Coordinates of C-alpha atoms and ligand atoms in Angstrom, one line a residue:
M1 CA 0.0 0.0 0.0
T2 CA 1.4 3.4 -0.9
A3 CA 1.5 6.1 1.8
V4 CA -1.1 8.9 1.4
D5 CA 0.5 12.1 0.3
E6 CA -0.6 14.6 2.9
T7 CA 1.5 17.5 1.7
I8 CA 0.1 20.8 0.6
K9 CA 0.7 21.5 -3.1
R10 CA -0.8 24.9 -3.5
V11 CA -2.9 27.5 -1.8
T12 CA -5.2 29.7 -3.8
A13 CA -7.5 32.6 -2.9
R14 CA -10.4 34.6 -4.3
R15 CA -12.3 37.7 -3.4
V16 CA -15.8 37.0 -2.1
W17 CA -18.3 39.2 -0.2
D18 CA -19.3 39.3 3.4
S19 CA -22.6 40.0 5.1
R20 CA -22.0 43.8 5.0
G21 CA -21.3 43.6 1.3
R22 CA -17.6 44.2 1.8
P23 CA -14.8 42.2 0.1
T24 CA -13.3 39.4 2.0
I25 CA -11.0 36.4 1.3
E26 CA -11.8 32.8 0.6
A27 CA -8.7 30.6 0.7
E28 CA -8.3 27.0 -0.6
G29 CA -5.6 24.6 0.3
H30 CA -5.0 21.9 -2.3
L31 CA -3.5 18.4 -1.7
P32 CA -2.9 15.8 -4.4
N33 CA -5.8 13.7 -5.6
G34 CA -8.3 16.5 -5.6
I35 CA -8.4 16.7 -1.8
G36 CA -8.6 20.2 -0.3
G37 CA -10.2 22.6 2.1
R38 CA -11.8 26.0 1.9
A39 CA -12.5 28.8 4.4
M40 CA -13.5 32.5 4.5
A41 CA -12.3 35.3 6.7
P42 CA -14.9 37.2 8.8
A43 CA -14.5 40.8 9.9
G44 CA -15.3 42.7 13.1
A45 CA -16.6 46.3 13.4
S46 CA -16.1 46.8 17.2
T47 CA -12.6 45.4 17.1
G48 CA -10.2 45.2 20.1
S49 CA -6.9 47.1 19.6
G50 CA -4.9 43.9 20.3
E51 CA -6.4 42.0 17.4
A52 CA -4.6 40.7 14.4
V53 CA -5.0 43.4 11.7
D54 CA -6.7 42.8 8.4
L55 CA -4.8 43.9 5.2
R56 CA -7.1 46.1 3.2
D57 CA -6.2 48.1 0.1
A58 CA -6.2 51.8 0.6
G59 CA -7.7 53.8 -2.1
R60 CA -11.1 54.3 -3.5
A61 CA -12.3 50.9 -4.4
H62 CA -15.0 49.6 -2.0
G63 CA -14.3 52.3 0.5
G64 CA -10.7 51.3 1.0
Q65 CA -11.9 47.8 2.1
D66 CA -10.7 45.7 -0.9
V67 CA -8.4 42.7 -0.3
T68 CA -6.5 42.4 -3.6
Q69 CA -3.1 42.9 -1.8
A70 CA -4.0 40.3 0.8
I71 CA -4.9 37.8 -1.9
G72 CA -1.7 38.6 -3.8
G73 CA 0.2 37.8 -0.7
I74 CA -1.5 34.4 -0.4
E75 CA -0.6 33.5 -4.0
R76 CA 2.9 35.0 -4.2
E77 CA 4.2 34.3 -0.7
I78 CA 2.1 32.0 1.4
S79 CA 1.5 29.3 -1.3
P80 CA 5.2 28.7 -2.0
A81 CA 6.0 28.8 1.7
L82 CA 3.5 26.1 2.6
D83 CA 4.3 23.9 -0.5
G84 CA 5.4 20.5 0.7
L85 CA 4.3 20.9 4.3
A86 CA 2.2 18.2 5.9
V87 CA -1.4 19.5 6.2
T88 CA -1.7 17.3 9.3
D89 CA 0.8 19.4 11.2
Q90 CA -1.3 22.5 11.8
A91 CA 1.1 23.9 14.4
R92 CA 4.0 23.9 12.0
L93 CA 2.2 25.4 9.1
D94 CA 0.7 28.1 11.3
Q95 CA 4.2 28.8 12.6
V96 CA 5.4 29.2 9.0
L97 CA 2.6 31.7 8.4
I98 CA 3.5 33.7 11.6
E99 CA 7.2 33.9 10.7
L100 CA 6.5 34.7 7.0
D101 CA 4.3 37.6 8.1
G102 CA 6.9 38.7 10.6
T103 CA 4.9 41.4 12.4
A104 CA 3.4 41.3 15.9
N105 CA -0.1 42.1 14.6
K106 CA 0.0 40.2 11.3
S107 CA -0.4 43.5 9.4
R108 CA 2.1 42.7 6.6
L109 CA 0.2 39.7 5.0
G110 CA -3.0 40.5 6.9
G111 CA -4.8 38.6 9.7
N112 CA -7.6 38.1 7.1
A113 CA -5.2 36.3 4.8
L114 CA -3.7 34.2 7.6
I115 CA -6.9 33.0 9.2
A116 CA -8.5 32.1 5.8
V117 CA -5.4 30.0 5.0
S118 CA -5.1 28.5 8.4
M119 CA -8.8 27.4 8.5
A120 CA -8.6 26.1 4.9
A121 CA -5.7 23.9 5.9
L122 CA -7.7 22.6 8.9
H123 CA -10.5 21.7 6.5
A124 CA -8.1 20.0 4.2
A125 CA -6.7 17.9 7.1
A126 CA -10.3 16.8 8.0
S127 CA -11.0 16.0 4.4
L128 CA -7.8 13.9 4.2
A129 CA -8.9 12.0 7.3
G130 CA -12.3 11.5 5.6
K131 CA -14.2 13.0 8.5
P132 CA -16.4 16.0 9.1
L133 CA -14.3 18.7 10.8
W134 CA -16.0 18.5 14.2
R135 CA -15.4 14.8 14.4
H136 CA -11.8 15.1 13.2
L137 CA -11.2 17.7 16.0
L138 CA -13.2 15.8 18.7
G139 CA -11.2 12.5 18.5
A140 CA -12.2 10.4 21.5
A141 CA -13.4 13.3 23.7
P142 CA -17.1 13.3 24.8
P143 CA -19.3 15.4 22.4
I144 CA -20.7 18.5 24.0
V145 CA -23.3 20.5 22.0
P146 CA -23.0 24.2 23.0
L147 CA -25.4 26.5 24.7
P148 CA -26.3 29.2 22.1
E149 CA -26.1 32.9 23.0
I150 CA -28.4 34.6 20.6
Q151 CA -28.9 38.3 19.9
I152 CA -32.4 39.8 20.0
F153 CA -31.5 43.6 19.7
G154 CA -28.3 44.8 18.1
G155 CA -26.8 48.1 19.2
G156 CA -23.5 50.0 19.5
A157 CA -21.3 49.9 16.4
H158 CA -23.7 47.5 14.7
A159 CA -26.6 49.8 14.7
G160 CA -25.4 53.4 14.3
R161 CA -24.9 53.6 18.1
R162 CA -28.7 53.9 18.4
V163 CA -28.3 52.4 21.9
D164 CA -24.9 52.2 23.6
V165 CA -25.0 48.5 24.6
Q166 CA -24.0 46.4 21.6
D167 CA -25.8 43.1 22.2
F168 CA -29.0 42.2 24.0
M169 CA -29.0 38.4 23.9
V170 CA -30.8 35.4 25.3
M171 CA -29.5 32.0 26.5
A172 CA -32.1 29.2 26.7
I173 CA -30.6 27.8 29.8
G174 CA -33.6 25.6 30.7
A175 CA -33.6 23.8 27.3
S176 CA -32.7 20.2 27.1
S177 CA -31.1 20.2 23.6
F178 CA -29.6 22.7 21.1
G179 CA -32.7 22.1 18.9
Q180 CA -35.0 23.1 21.8
A181 CA -32.9 26.1 22.6
L182 CA -33.4 27.4 19.0
D183 CA -37.1 26.7 19.2
W184 CA -37.5 28.8 22.3
T185 CA -35.2 31.5 21.0
A186 CA -37.2 31.7 17.7
D187 CA -40.3 32.3 19.8
V188 CA -38.6 35.1 21.8
Y189 CA -37.2 36.7 18.6
R190 CA -40.7 36.7 17.0
A191 CA -42.4 38.0 20.2
A192 CA -39.8 40.8 20.4
G193 CA -40.6 41.8 16.8
V194 CA -44.3 41.8 17.4
R195 CA -43.9 43.9 20.5
L196 CA -41.8 46.5 18.6
A197 CA -44.3 46.5 15.7
N198 CA -47.2 47.1 18.1
R199 CA -45.5 50.1 19.5
G200 CA -44.5 51.5 16.0
R201 CA -40.9 50.8 16.7
L202 CA -40.0 48.1 14.3
Q203 CA -37.3 49.4 12.0
G204 CA -35.5 46.4 10.5
V205 CA -32.4 44.7 11.7
A206 CA -28.9 45.6 12.7
D207 CA -25.6 44.1 11.4
E208 CA -26.0 40.7 13.2
G209 CA -29.7 40.3 12.5
G210 CA -31.0 41.5 15.9
Y211 CA -33.8 44.2 15.7
W212 CA -32.6 47.7 15.1
P213 CA -33.1 49.3 18.6
V214 CA -35.5 52.2 18.9
F215 CA -35.5 52.7 22.7
D216 CA -35.3 55.8 24.9
T217 CA -32.8 54.3 27.4
N218 CA -30.5 51.2 27.4
E219 CA -32.6 49.7 30.2
E220 CA -35.8 50.0 28.1
A221 CA -34.3 47.3 25.8
L222 CA -33.9 45.1 28.8
E223 CA -37.5 45.6 29.9
C224 CA -38.7 44.8 26.4
L225 CA -36.5 41.7 26.2
L226 CA -37.9 40.5 29.5
C227 CA -41.5 41.0 28.3
A228 CA -40.7 39.2 25.0
I229 CA -39.5 36.1 26.9
E230 CA -42.8 36.1 28.8
D231 CA -44.8 36.7 25.7
A232 CA -43.1 33.6 24.2
G233 CA -44.4 31.6 27.1
R234 CA -41.1 31.1 28.8
T235 CA -40.1 31.9 32.4
P236 CA -37.3 34.5 32.5
G237 CA -34.2 33.3 34.3
D238 CA -35.5 29.7 34.5
D239 CA -36.1 28.8 30.8
V240 CA -34.5 31.7 29.1
A241 CA -32.0 34.1 30.6
I242 CA -30.5 37.4 29.4
S243 CA -26.9 38.1 28.4
L244 CA -25.3 41.3 27.4
D245 CA -22.2 42.4 25.4
I246 CA -21.6 46.0 26.6
A247 CA -18.6 46.4 24.3
A248 CA -17.7 49.3 26.5
S249 CA -14.4 50.3 24.7
E250 CA -16.7 51.7 22.0
F251 CA -18.1 54.4 24.2
H252 CA -15.0 55.0 26.4
V253 CA -13.8 58.5 25.7
S254 CA -11.0 60.2 27.6
G255 CA -11.3 57.9 30.6
R256 CA -15.1 58.3 30.8
Y257 CA -18.0 56.2 29.6
R258 CA -20.3 58.2 27.5
L259 CA -23.9 56.9 27.2
G260 CA -24.9 58.8 24.1
L261 CA -28.6 57.6 24.2
E262 CA -29.1 58.9 27.7
D263 CA -26.8 61.9 27.3
R264 CA -24.8 61.2 30.4
E265 CA -21.2 60.2 31.4
L266 CA -20.1 57.7 34.0
D267 CA -16.7 56.8 35.4
S268 CA -15.6 53.2 35.7
D269 CA -17.3 52.7 39.1
G270 CA -20.5 54.4 37.9
L271 CA -20.7 52.0 34.9
C272 CA -20.1 49.0 37.2
E273 CA -22.8 50.2 39.5
L274 CA -25.2 50.6 36.6
L275 CA -24.5 47.1 35.4
C276 CA -24.8 45.6 38.9
G277 CA -28.2 47.4 39.2
W278 CA -29.3 45.6 36.0
I279 CA -28.1 42.3 37.3
G280 CA -30.2 42.8 40.4
R281 CA -33.3 43.7 38.4
Y282 CA -33.1 41.3 35.4
P283 CA -32.2 37.6 35.0
I284 CA -28.7 38.4 33.5
V285 CA -26.3 35.4 33.4
S286 CA -23.4 36.8 31.3
I287 CA -21.8 40.2 30.6
E288 CA -19.1 40.7 28.0
D289 CA -16.6 43.6 28.0
P290 CA -18.4 45.4 30.9
V291 CA -15.7 48.1 30.9
S292 CA -13.1 49.2 28.3
E293 CA -10.3 46.9 27.1
D294 CA -7.7 49.0 29.0
D295 CA -9.6 49.3 32.2
T296 CA -8.2 46.2 34.1
A297 CA -9.0 47.7 37.5
G298 CA -12.7 48.1 36.4
M299 CA -12.7 44.5 35.1
Q300 CA -11.3 43.3 38.4
K301 CA -13.8 45.2 40.5
F302 CA -16.7 44.0 38.4
T303 CA -15.6 40.4 38.5
A304 CA -15.1 40.6 42.3
A305 CA -18.6 41.9 42.6
V306 CA -20.5 39.6 40.4
G307 CA -18.2 36.9 39.0
H308 CA -19.4 34.2 41.4
R309 CA -22.8 34.2 39.8
V310 CA -22.5 36.0 36.4
Q311 CA -20.2 35.1 33.6
V312 CA -17.8 38.0 32.9
V313 CA -16.5 37.6 29.3
G314 CA -13.4 39.1 27.8
D315 CA -13.7 39.9 24.1
D316 CA -11.8 43.1 23.2
Y317 CA -10.2 42.6 26.7
L318 CA -8.6 39.3 25.8
V319 CA -8.6 39.3 21.9
T320 CA -8.2 35.5 21.8
D321 CA -4.6 35.8 23.1
A322 CA -3.2 33.1 25.4
T323 CA -0.9 35.5 27.3
R324 CA -3.7 37.9 28.0
V325 CA -5.9 35.0 29.2
E326 CA -3.1 33.9 31.6
R327 CA -2.8 37.4 32.9
A328 CA -6.5 37.8 33.4
A329 CA -6.6 34.5 35.3
T330 CA -3.8 35.8 37.7
E331 CA -5.4 39.2 38.0
Q332 CA -9.0 37.7 38.3
S333 CA -10.3 40.3 35.8
C334 CA -12.8 38.1 34.1
N335 CA -13.9 34.4 34.1
A336 CA -14.7 33.6 30.4
L337 CA -13.0 33.9 27.0
L338 CA -14.7 34.9 23.8
V339 CA -13.0 32.8 21.1
K340 CA -12.7 34.5 17.7
P341 CA -10.2 32.8 15.4
N342 CA -9.6 36.0 13.3
Q343 CA -8.6 38.0 16.4
A344 CA -5.7 35.5 16.8
G345 CA -5.0 35.1 13.1
T346 CA -4.2 31.3 13.1
I347 CA -6.0 28.2 14.4
T348 CA -3.0 27.3 16.5
E349 CA -3.0 30.6 18.4
T350 CA -6.8 30.4 18.8
R351 CA -6.4 26.9 20.3
A352 CA -3.6 28.2 22.6
A353 CA -5.9 30.9 24.0
F354 CA -8.7 28.3 24.3
D355 CA -6.4 25.9 26.2
A356 CA -5.2 28.8 28.5
A357 CA -8.9 29.6 29.3
R358 CA -9.6 25.9 30.1
R359 CA -6.5 25.7 32.4
A360 CA -7.8 28.8 34.2
G361 CA -11.3 27.3 34.7
F362 CA -12.8 30.0 32.4
G363 CA -15.9 29.5 30.3
T364 CA -15.3 29.4 26.6
I365 CA -17.6 30.9 23.9
V366 CA -16.7 30.4 20.3
S367 CA -17.9 33.5 18.4
A368 CA -18.6 34.8 14.9
R369 CA -17.9 38.4 13.8
S370 CA -20.4 41.2 12.9
G371 CA -19.2 40.9 9.3
D372 CA -19.5 37.2 8.5
T373 CA -20.2 34.8 5.7
E374 CA -21.9 31.4 5.1
D375 CA -18.6 29.8 6.3
V376 CA -19.5 27.4 9.2
T377 CA -16.0 26.5 10.4
I378 CA -16.7 28.0 13.9
A379 CA -19.7 25.6 14.4
H380 CA -17.2 22.8 14.0
L381 CA -14.7 24.4 16.4
A382 CA -17.3 24.9 19.0
I383 CA -18.2 21.2 19.0
G384 CA -14.8 19.7 18.1
W385 CA -13.1 21.6 20.9
G386 CA -16.0 21.2 23.4
A387 CA -16.3 24.9 24.0
G388 CA -19.7 24.7 25.7
Q389 CA -21.0 28.0 24.3
F390 CA -21.6 29.5 20.9
K391 CA -22.3 33.1 19.9
V392 CA -23.2 33.9 16.3
G393 CA -25.4 37.0 16.4
S394 CA -29.1 36.9 16.0
F395 CA -31.9 34.6 14.7
S396 CA -32.1 36.0 11.1
R397 CA -29.8 36.6 8.2
S398 CA -28.4 33.5 6.6
E399 CA -24.7 34.1 7.6
R400 CA -26.0 33.6 11.2
M401 CA -28.6 30.9 10.5
A402 CA -26.0 28.8 8.5
K403 CA -24.1 28.3 11.7
W404 CA -27.1 27.5 13.9
N405 CA -28.3 25.1 11.3
E406 CA -24.9 23.4 11.1
V407 CA -25.0 22.7 14.8
L408 CA -28.5 21.2 14.4
R409 CA -27.0 18.8 11.8
I410 CA -24.2 17.8 14.1
E411 CA -26.5 17.3 17.0
E412 CA -28.6 15.1 14.8
A413 CA -25.6 13.1 13.7
L414 CA -24.5 12.6 17.3
G415 CA -27.9 11.2 18.2
D416 CA -28.0 9.8 21.7
A417 CA -24.3 10.5 22.2
A418 CA -25.0 14.3 22.2
V419 CA -24.7 16.0 25.5
F420 CA -26.2 19.5 25.5
A421 CA -24.1 21.9 27.6
G422 CA -27.2 23.7 29.1
R423 CA -26.9 26.0 32.1
D424 CA -24.0 24.0 33.7
V425 CA -21.5 25.8 31.5
L426 CA -22.3 29.1 33.3
P427 CA -20.9 30.1 36.8
Ligands
PGA1 P1 -17.4 42.6 16.1 O1 -18.5 42.5 17.3 O2 -17.4 41.4 15.3 O3 -18.0 43.8 15.4 O4 -16.1 42.9 16.8 C1 -18.8 41.3 18.0 C2 -18.5 41.3 19.4 O5 -18.1 42.4 20.0 O6 -18.7 40.3 20.1
ZN2 ZN1 -17.9 41.6 22.1

């Protein structure tokens, strides 16, 4: 029997379009015998300053967002550098990508180029093994189907800053399967839409498919969400809980937190107090980036106050970086990691951050970006790595639904072996 050739022969890339109608990269890794893998880079809008940087063409085409240079880099530099490497050795090929780029923030070849290639190679490895990606990653580990965190109202940078808080989400913690969690969330999403329509406040959807928020205060969105859960016939806090992504870096100006909707400014303590008040009045189980990415003292104070009962998630604060996760564990500045592969720039670095979070006893939430595509790689990572939680945006727009639907398929394939993460993944 001849050995299977597992070496990469060529990497190609094309320009495709993301959910905001902006150019992005689709990369393909090619092995002999027609085997290969394909992946697309997503893009954030409320990005952390420590993230891998996308390479975008300057100039007039597509508002300076074009990716022809990044694609050129894949074809001219990355493809020859990966030629002949074993696709099964993800760590080695990611290391080659990192060294070839040569910058601390991946700005030379672009985080968008690197993550598309890194994920395409991962798909090619699964394809070579003849397995779906989630099963290839899972190996002999027990299969855990994640608890979904689903946006109902979008705000912040995803909705023209119409409200300051970025994501008002639900987590169906009382559901007994992923499928049931989606059923309940669909009811809440519909009920919220009916409520807005009845008050003449239905104005379409924001970047991630949540309703465009027309509220007079940030808290009014929480009240409306609570009522929508009840309208859907669910018990708030028991069946369906609330989670928030404050994305506070976005309204942190000169050391103060400026709530534009309410025309007032708070200091770090004031913002923590406001959030603690909400936690007292609403069934909130998770809060992401409660203060700005550079406000470690605020993160520590907030985690000390509520971290025993509420998940405190670092997104902009941790930017999927293992070193930052380790520091946060020492400093006790949060207790969960948002896992966004394109913040890190390669699969290996994403996994390192994930492993650091696990060692620290942190929760782990695999996440999409506000600019995303029909690519469903992250659904496979969430299950293949046993993350326990999955955040993809809202319950509309097909770049979101593609990922929820992929988990449904995997849950079905697992059958009786599927273990739904449920409320136990939260503090
Ligand atoms: P982004 O937002 O993809 O625009 O950065 C998502 C988030 O903050 O979780
Ligand atoms: Zn976030």
